[in-house]
Amino acid sequence: MRRFDDATRRNIAEACAAFARLPDAAEPSALKRAAVVLALTASNDGDDTAFLLTLRASHLRAHRGQWALPGGRCDAGETPVEAALRELKEELGLELGSGEVLGMLDDYPTRSGYLITPVVVWAPDSTAIAPNADEVASVHRIALATIEHHDAFDFVVIPESARRVIRFHHQGSLIHAPTAALIYQFREVLAGRSTRVTELEQPVFAWK
């Protein structure tokens, strides 16, 4: 168990600092920039550290009803960290400053044309979470112990791609990339491993 306390914050910050992100491409990418947040807060029982996972509202135009980390497209002139913090406030009502940012993981290119930067943040006041019903159907606290189980993730092959599809098993649901890939890399960072995930595949339904 990783208690939600200052010692855990320091340990996770150190793990993020020790992780060397893949370098940015030398040439500008044609992909649209986006950012998501791995927001760390207290678990439901208050003992463990958890991250926040949302179920997207059913009326949204894109990816409706899907599991997702809070986040969205970067506005013009906005850095991924700025976009991540803005989206966290817009979706969950959590207003955090740059001092709560613990690190960033590898950018993940999606089949739908986005380059997603995952930003890890510490959210000390979990009572402030107020989901925006226009975007979020529900918000869930996933204890870090959950993703550290050996059977939390699996990999399958599909005829449409030579790349493995990653799946995160959560409460009877299967969560796919990009969300599953980013959570998996965070799990690996916590364990001190620099595991790359950009080649992990999305299911075909997520290709558009």
CSV table of C-alpha atoms in Angstrom, one decimal:
chain,number,residue,atom,x,y,z
A,1,MET,CA,0.0,0.0,0.0
A,2,ARG,CA,1.1,3.5,-0.8
A,3,ARG,CA,-0.3,5.8,1.9
A,4,PHE,CA,-1.5,9.2,0.8
A,5,ASP,CA,1.1,11.2,2.6
A,6,ASP,CA,4.2,13.4,2.1
A,7,ALA,CA,6.5,10.3,2.0
A,8,THR,CA,4.5,8.8,-0.9
A,9,ARG,CA,4.5,12.2,-2.7
A,10,ARG,CA,8.3,12.4,-2.4
A,11,ASN,CA,8.7,8.8,-3.6
A,12,ILE,CA,6.5,9.2,-6.6
A,13,ALA,CA,8.2,12.6,-7.5
A,14,GLU,CA,11.5,10.9,-7.3
A,15,ALA,CA,10.3,8.0,-9.5
A,16,CYS,CA,9.0,10.5,-12.1
A,17,ALA,CA,12.3,12.5,-11.9
A,18,ALA,CA,14.3,9.3,-12.6
A,19,PHE,CA,12.2,8.5,-15.6
A,20,ALA,CA,13.7,9.8,-18.9
A,21,ARG,CA,10.9,10.7,-21.3
A,22,LEU,CA,11.4,9.9,-25.0
A,23,PRO,CA,12.8,13.0,-26.7
A,24,ASP,CA,10.5,15.2,-28.7
A,25,ALA,CA,10.6,14.7,-32.4
A,26,ALA,CA,13.0,16.9,-34.2
A,27,GLU,CA,10.4,17.9,-36.8
A,28,PRO,CA,7.0,19.4,-35.9
A,29,SER,CA,4.4,16.7,-35.6
A,30,ALA,CA,1.2,16.8,-37.7
A,31,LEU,CA,-0.6,15.3,-34.7
A,32,LYS,CA,-2.7,17.7,-32.6
A,33,ARG,CA,-1.3,18.2,-29.1
A,34,ALA,CA,-3.3,17.0,-26.1
A,35,ALA,CA,-2.7,16.4,-22.4
A,36,VAL,CA,-4.2,14.1,-19.7
A,37,VAL,CA,-3.7,14.1,-16.0
A,38,LEU,CA,-2.8,11.3,-13.6
A,39,ALA,CA,-4.2,13.1,-10.6
A,40,LEU,CA,-3.1,11.4,-7.4
A,41,THR,CA,-5.4,11.7,-4.4
A,42,ALA,CA,-6.7,9.7,-1.5
A,43,SER,CA,-8.4,6.4,-2.2
A,44,ASN,CA,-12.0,5.8,-1.2
A,45,ASP,CA,-11.0,4.4,2.2
A,46,GLY,CA,-8.6,7.3,2.7
A,47,ASP,CA,-5.6,5.1,3.3
A,48,ASP,CA,-4.1,4.3,-0.1
A,49,THR,CA,-3.0,6.7,-2.9
A,50,ALA,CA,-5.3,6.6,-5.9
A,51,PHE,CA,-5.6,8.2,-9.3
A,52,LEU,CA,-8.7,9.7,-10.7
A,53,LEU,CA,-10.4,8.0,-13.7
A,54,THR,CA,-13.6,9.4,-15.3
A,55,LEU,CA,-16.4,7.9,-17.3
A,56,ARG,CA,-17.1,10.3,-20.1
A,57,ALA,CA,-20.6,11.7,-20.5
A,58,SER,CA,-22.9,9.8,-22.9
A,59,HIS,CA,-23.9,12.9,-24.9
A,60,LEU,CA,-20.3,13.9,-25.9
A,61,ARG,CA,-19.5,14.0,-29.6
A,62,ALA,CA,-16.2,12.0,-29.3
A,63,HIS,CA,-15.5,8.9,-27.2
A,64,ARG,CA,-18.8,9.2,-25.4
A,65,GLY,CA,-19.3,6.8,-22.5
A,66,GLN,CA,-15.7,5.7,-22.4
A,67,TRP,CA,-13.3,5.5,-19.5
A,68,ALA,CA,-10.7,8.3,-19.6
A,69,LEU,CA,-8.1,10.2,-17.7
A,70,PRO,CA,-9.1,13.9,-17.3
A,71,GLY,CA,-7.7,15.9,-20.2
A,72,GLY,CA,-8.2,17.3,-23.6
A,73,ARG,CA,-6.7,19.2,-26.5
A,74,CYS,CA,-4.1,21.9,-25.9
A,75,ASP,CA,-5.2,25.4,-26.7
A,76,ALA,CA,-3.0,27.6,-29.0
A,77,GLY,CA,0.1,28.6,-27.2
A,78,GLU,CA,-0.6,26.3,-24.2
A,79,THR,CA,2.0,23.8,-22.8
A,80,PRO,CA,0.9,20.3,-22.0
A,81,VAL,CA,1.2,21.1,-18.3
A,82,GLU,CA,-1.0,24.2,-18.6
A,83,ALA,CA,-3.6,22.2,-20.6
A,84,ALA,CA,-3.6,19.4,-18.1
A,85,LEU,CA,-4.2,21.7,-15.2
A,86,ARG,CA,-6.9,23.6,-17.1
A,87,GLU,CA,-8.7,20.5,-18.1
A,88,LEU,CA,-8.5,19.1,-14.5
A,89,LYS,CA,-10.2,22.3,-13.3
A,90,GLU,CA,-12.8,22.2,-16.1
A,91,GLU,CA,-13.7,18.5,-15.7
A,92,LEU,CA,-13.3,17.9,-12.0
A,93,GLY,CA,-13.2,21.3,-10.3
A,94,LEU,CA,-9.7,20.8,-9.0
A,95,GLU,CA,-7.6,23.9,-9.2
A,96,LEU,CA,-3.9,23.0,-8.9
A,97,GLY,CA,-0.7,25.0,-9.5
A,98,SER,CA,2.5,24.0,-11.2
A,99,GLY,CA,3.9,23.2,-7.8
A,100,GLU,CA,1.7,20.1,-7.6
A,101,VAL,CA,3.1,18.7,-10.9
A,102,LEU,CA,5.3,15.6,-10.1
A,103,GLY,CA,6.4,14.8,-13.7
A,104,MET,CA,5.4,13.8,-17.2
A,105,LEU,CA,5.4,10.5,-19.0
A,106,ASP,CA,6.0,9.6,-22.7
A,107,ASP,CA,3.9,11.2,-25.3
A,108,TYR,CA,1.4,8.7,-26.9
A,109,PRO,CA,0.3,9.1,-30.5
A,110,THR,CA,-3.2,8.0,-31.1
A,111,ARG,CA,-4.8,6.6,-34.2
A,112,SER,CA,-7.3,9.5,-34.2
A,113,GLY,CA,-4.5,12.1,-34.7
A,114,TYR,CA,-3.5,13.3,-31.3
A,115,LEU,CA,-0.2,13.3,-29.4
A,116,ILE,CA,-1.1,13.0,-25.8
A,117,THR,CA,1.2,14.1,-23.0
A,118,PRO,CA,0.5,12.5,-19.6
A,119,VAL,CA,1.1,14.8,-16.6
A,120,VAL,CA,1.3,13.4,-13.1
A,121,VAL,CA,0.0,15.7,-10.4
A,122,TRP,CA,-0.6,15.6,-6.6
A,123,ALA,CA,-4.1,16.6,-5.6
A,124,PRO,CA,-4.1,17.0,-1.8
A,125,ASP,CA,-7.7,18.2,-1.4
A,126,SER,CA,-9.8,15.4,-2.7
A,127,THR,CA,-12.9,16.8,-1.1
A,128,ALA,CA,-12.8,19.6,-3.8
A,129,ILE,CA,-13.6,17.1,-6.6
A,130,ALA,CA,-16.8,18.4,-8.4
A,131,PRO,CA,-17.4,16.6,-11.7
A,132,ASN,CA,-18.7,18.8,-14.6
A,133,ALA,CA,-21.8,17.0,-15.7
A,134,ASP,CA,-21.4,18.4,-19.2
A,135,GLU,CA,-18.3,16.3,-19.7
A,136,VAL,CA,-18.1,13.7,-16.9
A,137,ALA,CA,-20.7,11.0,-16.0
A,138,SER,CA,-18.8,9.8,-13.0
A,139,VAL,CA,-15.4,10.0,-11.4
A,140,HIS,CA,-13.6,7.0,-9.8
A,141,ARG,CA,-10.6,6.7,-7.4
A,142,ILE,CA,-8.4,3.8,-8.5
A,143,ALA,CA,-6.0,2.7,-5.8
A,144,LEU,CA,-2.4,2.4,-7.0
A,145,ALA,CA,-2.4,-1.1,-5.5
A,146,THR,CA,-5.0,-2.0,-8.1
A,147,ILE,CA,-2.8,-1.3,-11.0
A,148,GLU,CA,0.2,-3.0,-9.4
A,149,HIS,CA,-1.6,-6.4,-9.4
A,150,HIS,CA,0.1,-8.9,-11.8
A,151,ASP,CA,-3.2,-9.5,-13.6
A,152,ALA,CA,-4.4,-5.8,-13.9
A,153,PHE,CA,-3.3,-5.7,-17.6
A,154,ASP,CA,-3.1,-8.1,-20.4
A,155,PHE,CA,-2.2,-8.0,-24.1
A,156,VAL,CA,-3.9,-9.4,-27.1
A,157,VAL,CA,-3.3,-9.6,-30.8
A,158,ILE,CA,-5.7,-8.5,-33.5
A,159,PRO,CA,-5.6,-9.3,-37.3
A,160,GLU,CA,-5.6,-5.6,-38.2
A,161,SER,CA,-2.3,-4.8,-36.6
A,162,ALA,CA,1.1,-6.3,-35.8
A,163,ARG,CA,1.2,-4.3,-32.5
A,164,ARG,CA,-0.2,-5.7,-29.3
A,165,VAL,CA,-3.4,-4.3,-27.9
A,166,ILE,CA,-3.2,-3.5,-24.2
A,167,ARG,CA,-6.2,-3.9,-21.9
A,168,PHE,CA,-6.7,-2.7,-18.3
A,169,HIS,CA,-9.2,-4.8,-16.3
A,170,HIS,CA,-11.3,-2.6,-14.1
A,171,GLN,CA,-14.5,-3.6,-12.3
A,172,GLY,CA,-15.6,-6.0,-15.1
A,173,SER,CA,-14.7,-3.4,-17.8
A,174,LEU,CA,-11.9,-3.5,-20.3
A,175,ILE,CA,-10.1,-0.2,-20.7
A,176,HIS,CA,-7.9,0.2,-23.8
A,177,ALA,CA,-5.2,2.5,-25.1
A,178,PRO,CA,-4.5,5.3,-24.9
A,179,THR,CA,-5.8,5.4,-21.3
A,180,ALA,CA,-4.6,1.8,-20.5
A,181,ALA,CA,-1.2,2.4,-22.0
A,182,LEU,CA,-0.6,5.6,-20.0
A,183,ILE,CA,-1.7,4.0,-16.7
A,184,TYR,CA,0.5,1.0,-17.5
A,185,GLN,CA,3.5,3.2,-18.1
A,186,PHE,CA,2.8,5.0,-14.8
A,187,ARG,CA,2.7,1.6,-13.0
A,188,GLU,CA,6.1,0.8,-14.5
A,189,VAL,CA,7.5,4.1,-13.5
A,190,LEU,CA,6.4,3.4,-9.9
A,191,ALA,CA,8.4,0.2,-10.1
A,192,GLY,CA,11.5,2.0,-11.4
A,193,ARG,CA,11.2,0.6,-14.9
A,194,SER,CA,11.4,2.7,-18.1
A,195,THR,CA,8.9,0.7,-20.1
A,196,ARG,CA,7.9,2.3,-23.4
A,197,VAL,CA,4.3,2.2,-24.5
A,198,THR,CA,4.0,4.1,-27.8
A,199,GLU,CA,3.9,0.9,-29.7
A,200,LEU,CA,1.0,-0.5,-27.7
A,201,GLU,CA,-2.0,-0.7,-30.0
A,202,GLN,CA,-5.6,0.7,-29.6
A,203,PRO,CA,-8.6,-1.5,-30.5
A,204,VAL,CA,-10.0,-0.9,-34.0
A,205,PHE,CA,-13.1,0.9,-32.7
A,206,ALA,CA,-10.8,3.7,-31.4
A,207,TRP,CA,-9.0,4.2,-34.7
A,208,LYS,CA,-11.2,7.2,-35.7
